[in-house]
Coordinates of C-alpha atoms and ligand atoms in Angstrom, one line a residue:
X308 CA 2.4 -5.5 -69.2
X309 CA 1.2 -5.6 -65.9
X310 CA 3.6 -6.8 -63.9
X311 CA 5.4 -3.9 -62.2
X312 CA 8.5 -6.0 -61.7
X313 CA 8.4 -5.2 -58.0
X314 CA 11.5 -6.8 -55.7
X315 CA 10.4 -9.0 -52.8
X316 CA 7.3 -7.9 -51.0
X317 CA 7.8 -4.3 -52.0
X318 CA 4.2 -2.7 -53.6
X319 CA 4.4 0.8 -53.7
X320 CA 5.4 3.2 -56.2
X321 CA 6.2 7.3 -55.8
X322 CA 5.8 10.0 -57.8
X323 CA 9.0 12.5 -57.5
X324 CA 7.6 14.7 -59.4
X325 CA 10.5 17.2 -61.5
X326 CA 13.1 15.7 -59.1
X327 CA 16.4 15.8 -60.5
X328 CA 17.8 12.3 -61.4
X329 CA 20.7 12.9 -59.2
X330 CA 18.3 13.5 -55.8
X331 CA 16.4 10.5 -56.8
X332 CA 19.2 8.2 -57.3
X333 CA 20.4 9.4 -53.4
X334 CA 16.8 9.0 -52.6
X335 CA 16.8 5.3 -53.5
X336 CA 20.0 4.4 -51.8
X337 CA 19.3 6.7 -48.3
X338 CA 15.2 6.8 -48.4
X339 CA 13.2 4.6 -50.7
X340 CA 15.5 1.7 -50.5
X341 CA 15.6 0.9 -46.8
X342 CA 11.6 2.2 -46.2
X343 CA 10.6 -0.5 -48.8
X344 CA 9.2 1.3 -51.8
X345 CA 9.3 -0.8 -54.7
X346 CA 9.4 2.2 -57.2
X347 CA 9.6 5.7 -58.6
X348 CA 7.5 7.6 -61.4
X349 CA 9.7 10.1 -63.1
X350 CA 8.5 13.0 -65.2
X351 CA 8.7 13.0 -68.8
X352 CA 12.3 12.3 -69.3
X353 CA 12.6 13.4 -73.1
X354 CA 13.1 17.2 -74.8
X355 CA 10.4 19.6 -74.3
X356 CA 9.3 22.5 -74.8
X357 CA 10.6 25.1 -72.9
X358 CA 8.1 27.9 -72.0
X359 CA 7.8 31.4 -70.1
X360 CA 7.9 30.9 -66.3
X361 CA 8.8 27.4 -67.1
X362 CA 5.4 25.7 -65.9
X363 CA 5.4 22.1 -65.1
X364 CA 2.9 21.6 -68.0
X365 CA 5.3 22.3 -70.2
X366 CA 6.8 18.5 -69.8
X367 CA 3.8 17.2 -71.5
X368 CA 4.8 19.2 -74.8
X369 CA 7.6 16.8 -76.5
X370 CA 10.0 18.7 -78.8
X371 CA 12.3 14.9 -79.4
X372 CA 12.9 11.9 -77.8
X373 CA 16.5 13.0 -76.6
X374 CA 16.7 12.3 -73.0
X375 CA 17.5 15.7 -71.3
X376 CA 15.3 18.4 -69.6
X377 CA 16.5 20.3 -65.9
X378 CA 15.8 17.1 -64.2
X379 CA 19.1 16.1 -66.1
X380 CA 20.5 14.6 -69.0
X381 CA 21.1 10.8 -70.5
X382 CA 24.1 10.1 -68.6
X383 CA 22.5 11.4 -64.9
X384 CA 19.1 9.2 -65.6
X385 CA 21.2 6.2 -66.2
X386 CA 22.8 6.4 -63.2
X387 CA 20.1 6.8 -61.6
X388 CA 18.5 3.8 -62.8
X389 CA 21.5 2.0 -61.9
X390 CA 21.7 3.1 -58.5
X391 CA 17.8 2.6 -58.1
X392 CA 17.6 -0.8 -59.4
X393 CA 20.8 -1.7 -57.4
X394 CA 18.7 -0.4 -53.9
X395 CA 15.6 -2.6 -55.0
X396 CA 13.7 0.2 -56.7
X397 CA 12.3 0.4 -60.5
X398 CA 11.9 3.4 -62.3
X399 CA 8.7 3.5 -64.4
X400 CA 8.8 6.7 -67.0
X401 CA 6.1 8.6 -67.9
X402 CA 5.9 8.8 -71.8
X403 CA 4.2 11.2 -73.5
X404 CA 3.3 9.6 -76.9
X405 CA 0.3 11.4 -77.8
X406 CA 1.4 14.6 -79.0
X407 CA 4.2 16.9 -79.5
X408 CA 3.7 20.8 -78.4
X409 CA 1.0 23.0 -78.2
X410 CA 0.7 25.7 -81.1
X411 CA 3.4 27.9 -80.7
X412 CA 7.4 28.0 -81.2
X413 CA 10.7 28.0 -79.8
X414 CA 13.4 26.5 -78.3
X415 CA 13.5 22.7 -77.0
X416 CA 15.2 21.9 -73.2
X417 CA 17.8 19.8 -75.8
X418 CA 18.2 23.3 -77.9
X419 CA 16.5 21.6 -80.8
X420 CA 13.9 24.4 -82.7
X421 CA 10.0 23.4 -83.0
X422 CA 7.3 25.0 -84.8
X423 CA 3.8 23.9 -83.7
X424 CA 2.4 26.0 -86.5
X425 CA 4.2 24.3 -89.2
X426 CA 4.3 20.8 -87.0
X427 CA 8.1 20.8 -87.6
X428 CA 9.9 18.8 -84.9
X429 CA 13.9 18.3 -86.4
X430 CA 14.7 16.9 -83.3
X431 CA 13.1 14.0 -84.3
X432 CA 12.6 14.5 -87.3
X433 CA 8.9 15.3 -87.5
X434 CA 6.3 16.8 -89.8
X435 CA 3.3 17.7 -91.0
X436 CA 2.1 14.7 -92.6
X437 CA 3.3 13.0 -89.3
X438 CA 0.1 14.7 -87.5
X439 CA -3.6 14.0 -87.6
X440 CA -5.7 16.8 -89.8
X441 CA -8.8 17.0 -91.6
X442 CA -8.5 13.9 -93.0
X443 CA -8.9 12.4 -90.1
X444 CA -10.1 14.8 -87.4
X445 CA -13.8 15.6 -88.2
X446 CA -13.8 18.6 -85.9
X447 CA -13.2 22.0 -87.8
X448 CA -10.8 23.5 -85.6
X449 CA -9.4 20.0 -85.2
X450 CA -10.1 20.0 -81.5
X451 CA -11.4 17.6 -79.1
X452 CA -14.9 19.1 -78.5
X453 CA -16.9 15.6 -77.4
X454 CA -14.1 13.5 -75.1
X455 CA -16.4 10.5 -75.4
X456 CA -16.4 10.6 -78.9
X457 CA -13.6 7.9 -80.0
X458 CA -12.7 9.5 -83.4
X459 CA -13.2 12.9 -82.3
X460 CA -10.6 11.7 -78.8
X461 CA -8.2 10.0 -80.5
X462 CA -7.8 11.9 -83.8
X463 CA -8.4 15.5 -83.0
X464 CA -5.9 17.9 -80.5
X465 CA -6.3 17.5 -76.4
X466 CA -6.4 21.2 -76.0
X467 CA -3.9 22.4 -78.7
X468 CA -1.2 20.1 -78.4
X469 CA -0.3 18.4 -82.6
X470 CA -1.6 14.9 -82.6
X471 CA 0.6 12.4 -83.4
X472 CA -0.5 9.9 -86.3
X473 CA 0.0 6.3 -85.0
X474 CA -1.7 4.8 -87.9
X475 CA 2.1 5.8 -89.6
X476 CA 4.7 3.4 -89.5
X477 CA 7.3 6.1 -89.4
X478 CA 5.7 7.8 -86.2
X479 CA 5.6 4.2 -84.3
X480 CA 9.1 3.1 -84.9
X481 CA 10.3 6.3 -83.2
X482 CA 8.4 5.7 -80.5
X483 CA 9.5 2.4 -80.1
X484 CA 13.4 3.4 -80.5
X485 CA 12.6 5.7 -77.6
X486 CA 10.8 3.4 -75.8
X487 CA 13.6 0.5 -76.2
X488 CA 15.9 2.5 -75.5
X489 CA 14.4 3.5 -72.2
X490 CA 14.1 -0.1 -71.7
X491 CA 18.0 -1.0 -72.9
X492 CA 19.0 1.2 -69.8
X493 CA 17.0 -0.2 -66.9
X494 CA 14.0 0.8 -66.6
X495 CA 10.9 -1.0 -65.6
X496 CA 8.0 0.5 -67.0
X497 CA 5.9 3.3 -67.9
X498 CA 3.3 5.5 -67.1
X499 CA 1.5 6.0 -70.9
X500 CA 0.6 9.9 -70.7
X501 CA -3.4 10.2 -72.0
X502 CA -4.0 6.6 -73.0
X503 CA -7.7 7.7 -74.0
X504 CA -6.6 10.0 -76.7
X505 CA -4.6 7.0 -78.8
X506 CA -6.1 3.8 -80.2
X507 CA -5.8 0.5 -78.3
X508 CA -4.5 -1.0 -81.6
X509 CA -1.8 1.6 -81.9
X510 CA -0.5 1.2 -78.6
X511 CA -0.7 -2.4 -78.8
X512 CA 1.6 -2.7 -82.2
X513 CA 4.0 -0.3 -80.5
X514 CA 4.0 -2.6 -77.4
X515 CA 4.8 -5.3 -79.7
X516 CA 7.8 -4.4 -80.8
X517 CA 9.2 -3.6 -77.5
X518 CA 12.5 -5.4 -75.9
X519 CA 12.4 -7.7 -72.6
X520 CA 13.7 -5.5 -69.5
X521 CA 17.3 -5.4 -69.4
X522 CA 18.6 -8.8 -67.7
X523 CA 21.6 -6.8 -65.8
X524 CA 18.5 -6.0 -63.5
X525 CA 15.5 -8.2 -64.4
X526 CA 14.8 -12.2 -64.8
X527 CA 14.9 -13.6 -68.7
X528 CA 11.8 -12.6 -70.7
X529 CA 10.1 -10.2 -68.7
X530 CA 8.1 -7.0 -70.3
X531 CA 8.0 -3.5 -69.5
X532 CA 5.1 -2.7 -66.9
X533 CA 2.6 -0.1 -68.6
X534 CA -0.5 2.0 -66.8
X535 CA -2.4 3.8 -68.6
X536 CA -4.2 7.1 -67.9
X537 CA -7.7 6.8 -68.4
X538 CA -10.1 8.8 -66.8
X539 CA -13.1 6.8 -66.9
X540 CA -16.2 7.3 -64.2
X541 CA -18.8 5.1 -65.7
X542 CA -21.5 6.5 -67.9
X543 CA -20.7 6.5 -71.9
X544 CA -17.3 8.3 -72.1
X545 CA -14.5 5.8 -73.5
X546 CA -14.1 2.9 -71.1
X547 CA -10.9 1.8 -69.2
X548 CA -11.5 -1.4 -70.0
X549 CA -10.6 -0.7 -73.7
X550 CA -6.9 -0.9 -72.3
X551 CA -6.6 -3.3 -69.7
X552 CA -5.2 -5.7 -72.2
X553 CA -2.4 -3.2 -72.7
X554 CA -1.2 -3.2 -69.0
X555 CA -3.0 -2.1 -66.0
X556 CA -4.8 1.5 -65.3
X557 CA -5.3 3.8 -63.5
X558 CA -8.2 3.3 -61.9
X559 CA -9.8 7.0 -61.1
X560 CA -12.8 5.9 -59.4
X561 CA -10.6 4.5 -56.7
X562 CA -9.9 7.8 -56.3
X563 CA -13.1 9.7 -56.2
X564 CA -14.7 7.2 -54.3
X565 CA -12.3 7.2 -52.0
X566 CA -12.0 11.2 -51.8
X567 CA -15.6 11.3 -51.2
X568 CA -15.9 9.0 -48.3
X569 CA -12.9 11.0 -46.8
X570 CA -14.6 14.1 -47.4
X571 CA -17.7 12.5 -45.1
X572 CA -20.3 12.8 -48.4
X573 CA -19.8 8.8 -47.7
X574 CA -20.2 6.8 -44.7
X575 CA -16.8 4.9 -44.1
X576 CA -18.9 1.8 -43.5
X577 CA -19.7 1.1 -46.8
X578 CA -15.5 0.5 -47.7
X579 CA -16.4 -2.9 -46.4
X580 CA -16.4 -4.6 -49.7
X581 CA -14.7 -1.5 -52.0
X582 CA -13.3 -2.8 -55.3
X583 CA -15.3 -4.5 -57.8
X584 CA -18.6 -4.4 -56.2
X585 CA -18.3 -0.4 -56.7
X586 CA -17.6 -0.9 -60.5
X587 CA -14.2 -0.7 -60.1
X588 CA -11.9 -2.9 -62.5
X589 CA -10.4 -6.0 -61.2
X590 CA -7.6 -5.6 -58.9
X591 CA -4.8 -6.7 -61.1
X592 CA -5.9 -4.5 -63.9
X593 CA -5.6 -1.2 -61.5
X594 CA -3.1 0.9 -60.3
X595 CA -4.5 4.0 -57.5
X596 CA -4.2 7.0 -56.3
X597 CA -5.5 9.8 -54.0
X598 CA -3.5 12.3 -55.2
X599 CA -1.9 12.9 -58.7
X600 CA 0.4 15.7 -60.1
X601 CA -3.4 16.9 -62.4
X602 CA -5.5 16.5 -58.9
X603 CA -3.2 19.0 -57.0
X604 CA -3.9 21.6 -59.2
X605 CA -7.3 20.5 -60.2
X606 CA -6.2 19.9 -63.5
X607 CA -8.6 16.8 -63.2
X608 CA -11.3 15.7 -61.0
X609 CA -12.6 19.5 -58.5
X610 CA -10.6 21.8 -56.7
X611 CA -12.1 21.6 -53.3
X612 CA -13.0 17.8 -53.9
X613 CA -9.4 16.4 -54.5
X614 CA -6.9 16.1 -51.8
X615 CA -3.7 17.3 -51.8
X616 CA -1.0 18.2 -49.6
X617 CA -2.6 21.2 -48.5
X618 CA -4.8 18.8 -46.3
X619 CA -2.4 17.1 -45.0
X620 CA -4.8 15.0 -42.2
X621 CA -7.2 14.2 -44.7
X622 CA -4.6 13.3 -47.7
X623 CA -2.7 11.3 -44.7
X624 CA -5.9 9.0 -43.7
X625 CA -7.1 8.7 -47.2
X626 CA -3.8 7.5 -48.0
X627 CA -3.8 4.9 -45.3
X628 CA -6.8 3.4 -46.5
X629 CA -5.8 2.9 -49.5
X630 CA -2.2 1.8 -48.2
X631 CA -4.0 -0.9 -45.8
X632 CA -7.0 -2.1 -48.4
X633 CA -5.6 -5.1 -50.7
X634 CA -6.0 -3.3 -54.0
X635 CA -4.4 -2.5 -57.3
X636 CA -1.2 -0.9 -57.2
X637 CA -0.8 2.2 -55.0
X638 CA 1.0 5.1 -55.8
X639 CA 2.0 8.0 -53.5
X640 CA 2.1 11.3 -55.1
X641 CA 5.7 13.4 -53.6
X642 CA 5.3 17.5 -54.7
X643 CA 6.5 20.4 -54.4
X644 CA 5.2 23.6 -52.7
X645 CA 3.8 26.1 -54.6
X646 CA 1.6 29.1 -53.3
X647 CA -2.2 28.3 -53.9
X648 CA -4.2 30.7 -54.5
X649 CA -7.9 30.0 -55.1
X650 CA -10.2 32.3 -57.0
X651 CA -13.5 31.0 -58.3
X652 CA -12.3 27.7 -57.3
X653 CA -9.8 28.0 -59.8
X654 CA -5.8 27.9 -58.4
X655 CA -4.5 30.9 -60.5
X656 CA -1.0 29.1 -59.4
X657 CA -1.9 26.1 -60.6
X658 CA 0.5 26.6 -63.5
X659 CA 3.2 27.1 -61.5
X660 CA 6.9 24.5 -62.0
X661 CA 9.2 23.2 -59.5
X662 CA 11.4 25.2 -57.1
X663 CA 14.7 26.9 -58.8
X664 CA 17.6 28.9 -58.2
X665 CA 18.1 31.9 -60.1
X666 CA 19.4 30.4 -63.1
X667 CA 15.9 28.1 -63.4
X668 CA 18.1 24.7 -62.1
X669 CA 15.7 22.6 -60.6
X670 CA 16.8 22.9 -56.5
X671 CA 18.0 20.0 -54.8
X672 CA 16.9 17.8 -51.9
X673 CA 17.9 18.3 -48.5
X674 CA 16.4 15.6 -46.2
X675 CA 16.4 16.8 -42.3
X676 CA 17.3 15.0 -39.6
X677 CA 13.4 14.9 -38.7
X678 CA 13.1 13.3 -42.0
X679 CA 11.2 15.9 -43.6
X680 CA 12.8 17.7 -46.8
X681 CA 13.9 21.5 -47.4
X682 CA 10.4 23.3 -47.6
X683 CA 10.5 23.9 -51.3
X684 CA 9.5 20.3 -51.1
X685 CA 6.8 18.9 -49.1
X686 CA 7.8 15.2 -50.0
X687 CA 4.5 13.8 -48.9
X688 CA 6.2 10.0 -48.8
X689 CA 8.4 11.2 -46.4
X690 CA 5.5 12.0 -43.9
X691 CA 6.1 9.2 -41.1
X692 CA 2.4 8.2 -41.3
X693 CA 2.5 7.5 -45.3
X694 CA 6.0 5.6 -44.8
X695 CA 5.0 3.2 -42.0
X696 CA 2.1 2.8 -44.3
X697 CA 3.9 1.3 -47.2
X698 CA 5.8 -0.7 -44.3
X699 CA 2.3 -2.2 -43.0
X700 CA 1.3 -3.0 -46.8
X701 CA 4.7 -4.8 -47.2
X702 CA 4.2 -6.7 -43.9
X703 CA 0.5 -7.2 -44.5
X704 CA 1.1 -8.6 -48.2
X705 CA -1.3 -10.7 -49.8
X706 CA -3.4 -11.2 -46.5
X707 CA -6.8 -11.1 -47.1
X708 CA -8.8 -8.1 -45.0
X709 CA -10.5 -10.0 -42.0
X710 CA -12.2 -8.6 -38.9
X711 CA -14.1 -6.0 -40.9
X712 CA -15.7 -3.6 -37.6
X713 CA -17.7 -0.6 -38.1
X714 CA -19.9 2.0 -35.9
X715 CA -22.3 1.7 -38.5
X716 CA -21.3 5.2 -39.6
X717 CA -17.6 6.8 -39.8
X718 CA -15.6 4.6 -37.8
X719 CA -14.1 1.6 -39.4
X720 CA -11.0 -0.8 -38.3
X721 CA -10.4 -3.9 -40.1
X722 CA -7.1 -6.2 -40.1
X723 CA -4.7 -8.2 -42.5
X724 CA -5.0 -11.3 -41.4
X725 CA -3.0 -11.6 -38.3
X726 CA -0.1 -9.1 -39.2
X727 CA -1.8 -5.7 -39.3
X728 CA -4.5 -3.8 -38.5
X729 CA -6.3 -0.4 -38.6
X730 CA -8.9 1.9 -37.1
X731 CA -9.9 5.0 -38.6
X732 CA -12.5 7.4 -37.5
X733 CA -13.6 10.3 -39.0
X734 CA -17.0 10.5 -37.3
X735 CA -18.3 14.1 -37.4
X736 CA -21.5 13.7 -35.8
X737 CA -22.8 13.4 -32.4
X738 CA -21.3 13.8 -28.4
X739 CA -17.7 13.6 -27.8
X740 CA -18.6 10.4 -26.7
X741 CA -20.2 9.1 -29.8
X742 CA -17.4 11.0 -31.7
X743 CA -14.4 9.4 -30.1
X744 CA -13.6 5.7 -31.4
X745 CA -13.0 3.9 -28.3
X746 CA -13.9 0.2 -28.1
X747 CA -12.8 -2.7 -27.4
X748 CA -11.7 -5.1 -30.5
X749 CA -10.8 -8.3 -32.1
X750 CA -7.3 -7.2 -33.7
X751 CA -6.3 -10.3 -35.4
X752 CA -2.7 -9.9 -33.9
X753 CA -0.8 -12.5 -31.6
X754 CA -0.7 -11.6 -28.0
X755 CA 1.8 -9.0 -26.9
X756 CA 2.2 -5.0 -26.8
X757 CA 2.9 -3.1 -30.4
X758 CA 3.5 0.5 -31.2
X759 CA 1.0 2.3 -33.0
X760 CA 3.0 3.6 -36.0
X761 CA 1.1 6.7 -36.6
X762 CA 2.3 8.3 -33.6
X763 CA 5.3 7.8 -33.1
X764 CA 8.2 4.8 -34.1
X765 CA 9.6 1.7 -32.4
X766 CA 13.0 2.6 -31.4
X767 CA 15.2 0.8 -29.0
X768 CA 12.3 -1.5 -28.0
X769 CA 10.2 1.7 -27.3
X770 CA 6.6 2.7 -28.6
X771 CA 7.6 6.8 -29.5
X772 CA 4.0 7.2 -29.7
X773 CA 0.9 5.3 -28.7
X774 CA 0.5 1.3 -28.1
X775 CA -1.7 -1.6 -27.1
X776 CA -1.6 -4.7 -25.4
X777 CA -3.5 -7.4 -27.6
X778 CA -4.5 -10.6 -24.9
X779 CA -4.0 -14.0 -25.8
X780 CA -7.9 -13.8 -27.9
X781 CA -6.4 -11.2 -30.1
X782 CA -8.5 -8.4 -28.5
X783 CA -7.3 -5.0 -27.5
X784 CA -8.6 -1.3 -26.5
X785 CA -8.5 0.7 -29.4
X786 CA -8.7 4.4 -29.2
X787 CA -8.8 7.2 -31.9
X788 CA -9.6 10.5 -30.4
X789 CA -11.8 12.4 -33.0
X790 CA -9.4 15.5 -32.6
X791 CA -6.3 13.8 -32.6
X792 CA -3.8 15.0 -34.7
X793 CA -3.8 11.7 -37.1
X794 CA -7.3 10.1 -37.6
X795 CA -6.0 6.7 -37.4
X796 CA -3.9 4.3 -35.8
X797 CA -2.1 1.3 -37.5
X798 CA -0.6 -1.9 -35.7
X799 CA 1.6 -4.7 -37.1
X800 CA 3.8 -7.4 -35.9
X801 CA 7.1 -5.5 -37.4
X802 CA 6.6 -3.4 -34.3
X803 CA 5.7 -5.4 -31.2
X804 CA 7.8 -4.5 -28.6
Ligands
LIG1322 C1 -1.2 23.5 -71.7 C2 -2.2 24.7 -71.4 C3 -3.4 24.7 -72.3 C4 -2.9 24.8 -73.7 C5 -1.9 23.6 -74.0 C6 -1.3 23.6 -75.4 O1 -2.6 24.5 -70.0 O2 -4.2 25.8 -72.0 O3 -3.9 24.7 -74.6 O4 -0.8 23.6 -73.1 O5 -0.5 24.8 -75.6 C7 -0.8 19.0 -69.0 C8 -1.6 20.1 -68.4 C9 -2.3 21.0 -69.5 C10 -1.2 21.5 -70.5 C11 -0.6 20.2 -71.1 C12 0.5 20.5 -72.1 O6 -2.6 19.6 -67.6 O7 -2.9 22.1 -68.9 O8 -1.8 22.2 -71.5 O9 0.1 19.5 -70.0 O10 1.5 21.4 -71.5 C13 -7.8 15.3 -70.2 C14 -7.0 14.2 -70.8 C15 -5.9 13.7 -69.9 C16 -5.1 14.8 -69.4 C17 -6.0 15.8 -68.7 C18 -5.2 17.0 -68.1 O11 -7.9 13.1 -71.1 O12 -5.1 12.8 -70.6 O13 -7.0 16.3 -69.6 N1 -4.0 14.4 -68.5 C19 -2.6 14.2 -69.0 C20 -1.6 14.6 -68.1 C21 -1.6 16.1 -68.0 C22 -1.1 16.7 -69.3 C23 -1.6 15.9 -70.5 C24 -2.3 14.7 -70.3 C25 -1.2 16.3 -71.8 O14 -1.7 14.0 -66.8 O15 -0.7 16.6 -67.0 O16 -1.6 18.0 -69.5 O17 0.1 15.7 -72.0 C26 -12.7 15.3 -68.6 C27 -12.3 14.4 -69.7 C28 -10.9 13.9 -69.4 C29 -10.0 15.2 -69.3 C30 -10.5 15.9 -68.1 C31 -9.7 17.2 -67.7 O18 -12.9 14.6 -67.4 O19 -13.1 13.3 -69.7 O20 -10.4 13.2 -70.5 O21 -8.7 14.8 -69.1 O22 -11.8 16.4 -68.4 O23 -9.8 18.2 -68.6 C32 -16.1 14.8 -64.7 C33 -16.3 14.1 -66.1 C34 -15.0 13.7 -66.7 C35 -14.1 14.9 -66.6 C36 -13.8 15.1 -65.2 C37 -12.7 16.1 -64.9 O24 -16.1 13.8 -63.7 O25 -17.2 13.0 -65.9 O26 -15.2 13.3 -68.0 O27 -15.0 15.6 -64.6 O28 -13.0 17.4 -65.3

């Protein structure tokens, strides 16, 4: 299950987050296709709960497994997988197996009725001997209180929402007719929506039972890819590791370790040997992030700490780290605006769903000429720094990391074997002098003059933006202003002029 089924050297996967199936089937053939993304992470494709203001949250609260909600319905997501997977892109959906609603009533986005209070789902069907209760869940209000608690995190409600009962036969085959079924139309994977909160052996005889990936689009006995979310920082809470036989996951120190170098409460120089030595899982069990549809909003992780799109340089050099370093599976998080407002370090907006017209349709994309997309979406793998990123990780492939140089404090460069290479400095302290990265270093590259990426493109045999001559020893001048607008450049041998 961990195996994302990527085609050729492609490596990176996107979130388009509440993008309507139509947009990302265009976005495949125009965008994703030709910039070499190897996938796309929808949002929860099956009936939910529709609730006031129409949050984004209210995704995560499944009213059946019908395929329809405003990013469209059955017959708009299999076209979409179709047109993806003809353009060289999977689709990995995320499935929310967990629960079903939170404790209140109403209409599904398939018009199918729910009542949390009774735990009546029709649309499925399910009910109330379908859930976990006292029986099971020894916490009186049948919360989650302790999250490292295993019986207490896997038995009992993640805040409100009716917990499904695995154990029953009758529960798992409905997920796996969803999940096949998903699988019968294309896709390639998915992301499994709070992993911690269901047991390993669950999930594993649910995975069982699963079909190969449809051969219109994939080779002869291949399985779905799975990654798990499973927020685990060390320390007793339930360990990741509990799932990495169950596909890969995602690995949330990458992420915090990562933020908090960026954030300078790290020196950069100690990236030098990031992965396992920090206590992260193995590479092939982990797929990473530096930004996530929770860490916007500081639904995980700290508002203030996370970085989003609202700090564009920051989430833009952070994500070039991790688009440059040779680990796990990286995946770009694409939002939407939304007005943040921060009180007591809280977003009171944090709640807040994707744009809409009048009627509460999801709005389309509009790419402009300048590549960027109508504002309602920022469309962060769009930006021309995090695209010509996932270009330099195709080209840089399985090359290991060589030429490691640091200033001994914020300033790092490092290349991919002789393809690609990198200098980033985000040194705060000192003179101008000591501030500015300018030195004179062993790039790895052949001889000749390339465009540095960051800048600006190579078009008609011309560097848009900055360049370098590399001599015949592989050195060049490298130069990264500290007040530049980008606080990195990025070199490889798919633009040498
Ligand atoms: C909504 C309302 C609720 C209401 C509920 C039911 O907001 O007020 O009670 O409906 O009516 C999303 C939203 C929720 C929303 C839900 C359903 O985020 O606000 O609830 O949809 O509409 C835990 C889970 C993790 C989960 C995360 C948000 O373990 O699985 O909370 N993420 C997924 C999705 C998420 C989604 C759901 C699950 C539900 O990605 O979008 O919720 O489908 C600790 C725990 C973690 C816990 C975090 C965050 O982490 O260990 O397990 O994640 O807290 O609460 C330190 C600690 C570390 C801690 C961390 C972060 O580092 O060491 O342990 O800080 O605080």
């Amino acid at each position: 299950f961990s195996n994302p089924h990527f085609i050729g050297n492609r490596s990176v996967i996107t979130h388009l987050m509440e993008w309507k199936y139509d947009d990302i089937g265009d976005e495949c053939e125009r965008f994703l296709g030709p910039y070499g993304y190897g996938g796309v992470q929808v949002s929860p494709v099956n009936e939910h709960a529709i609730m006031d203001g129409r949050p984004w949250y209210e995704r995560y609260q499944p009213v059946s497994y019908d395929i329809h909600t405003r990013s469209g319905d059955e017959q708009q997501f299999r076209r979409m997988v179709q047109r993806c997977n003809k353009a060289g892109v999977r689709i990995y959906v995320d499935i929310v197996l967990n629960h079903m609603t939170g404790g209140q009533s109403g209409l599904g986005t398939n018009g199918h009725h729910y009542d949390g209070v009774a735990m009546q789902y029709p649309g499925v069907p399910f009910g109330p001997n379908d859930f976990h209760g006292h029986e099971t869940c020894p916490t009186n209000d049948l919360e989650i209180h302790n999250y490292s608690n295993r019986i207490e995190a896997r038995n009992c409600r993640l805040v409100g929402l009716r917990d499904l009962k695995q154990q029953s036969e009758y529960v798992k085959q409905k997920q796996v007719d969803f999940l096949n079924h998903l699988i019968d139309i294309g896709v390639a994977g998915f992301r499994s929506d709070a992993s911690t909160h269901q047991w390993p052996d669950d999930l594993r005889s649910i995975y069982s039972r699963l079909h190969n990936l449809n051969n219109e689009f994939f080779t002869e006995n291949s399985h779905p890819f799975i990654y798990h979310e499973t927020i685990y920082y060390g320390g007793n809470g339930i360990n990741s590791n509990e799932y990495t036989s169950l596909g890969r996951i995602i690995e949330f120190r990458f992420y915090k370790e990562i933020t908090n170098v960026f954030r300078n409460n790290n020196q950069l120089r100690w990236l030098r040997n990031f992965g396992t030595e920090w206590g992260l899982v193995p590479s092939g069990d982990a797929l990473v992030m530096i930004d996530s549809h929770d860490l916007r909003v500081g639904h995980t992780g700290q508002l203030g700490f996370n970085i989003n799109c609202f700090e564009a340089r920051l989430l833009k050099a952070a994500t070039a780290f991790m688009l440059a370093w040779n680990y796990g599976i990286p995946r770009v998080m694409s939002s939407y605006f939304w007005d943040q407002i921060i009180r007591d370090g809280k977003d009171v907006n944090d709640w807040v769903g994707p744009p809409t017209d009048q009627h509460g349709n999801i709005l389309s994309v509009h790419p402009n000429p300048d590549m960027t997309c109508n504002h309602e979406w920022i469309c962060e793998h769009r930006w021309r720094e995090i695209y010509n990123m996932v270009k330099f990780k195709l080209i840089a492939g399985q090359e290991p990391v060589n030429n490691w140089w640091d200033n001994g404090d914020n300033q790092i460069a490092f290349s991919r074997g002789n393809r690609a290479f990198i200098a980033i400095n985000l040194q705060k302290n000192g003179n101008d002098h000591d501030k500015n990265l300018q030195k004179r270093l062993q790039t790895g590259l052949p001889p000749g003059i390339y465009c540095d990426i960051i800048s600006g493109n190579l078009i008609n045999n011309r560097c848009m933006g900055k360049s370098i001559q590399v001599d015949k020893n592989g050195l060049s001048d490298i130069y990264v202003g500290y007040d530049e607008f980008d606080a990195f450049v990025a070199y490889h041998i798919g633009a040498r002029v």
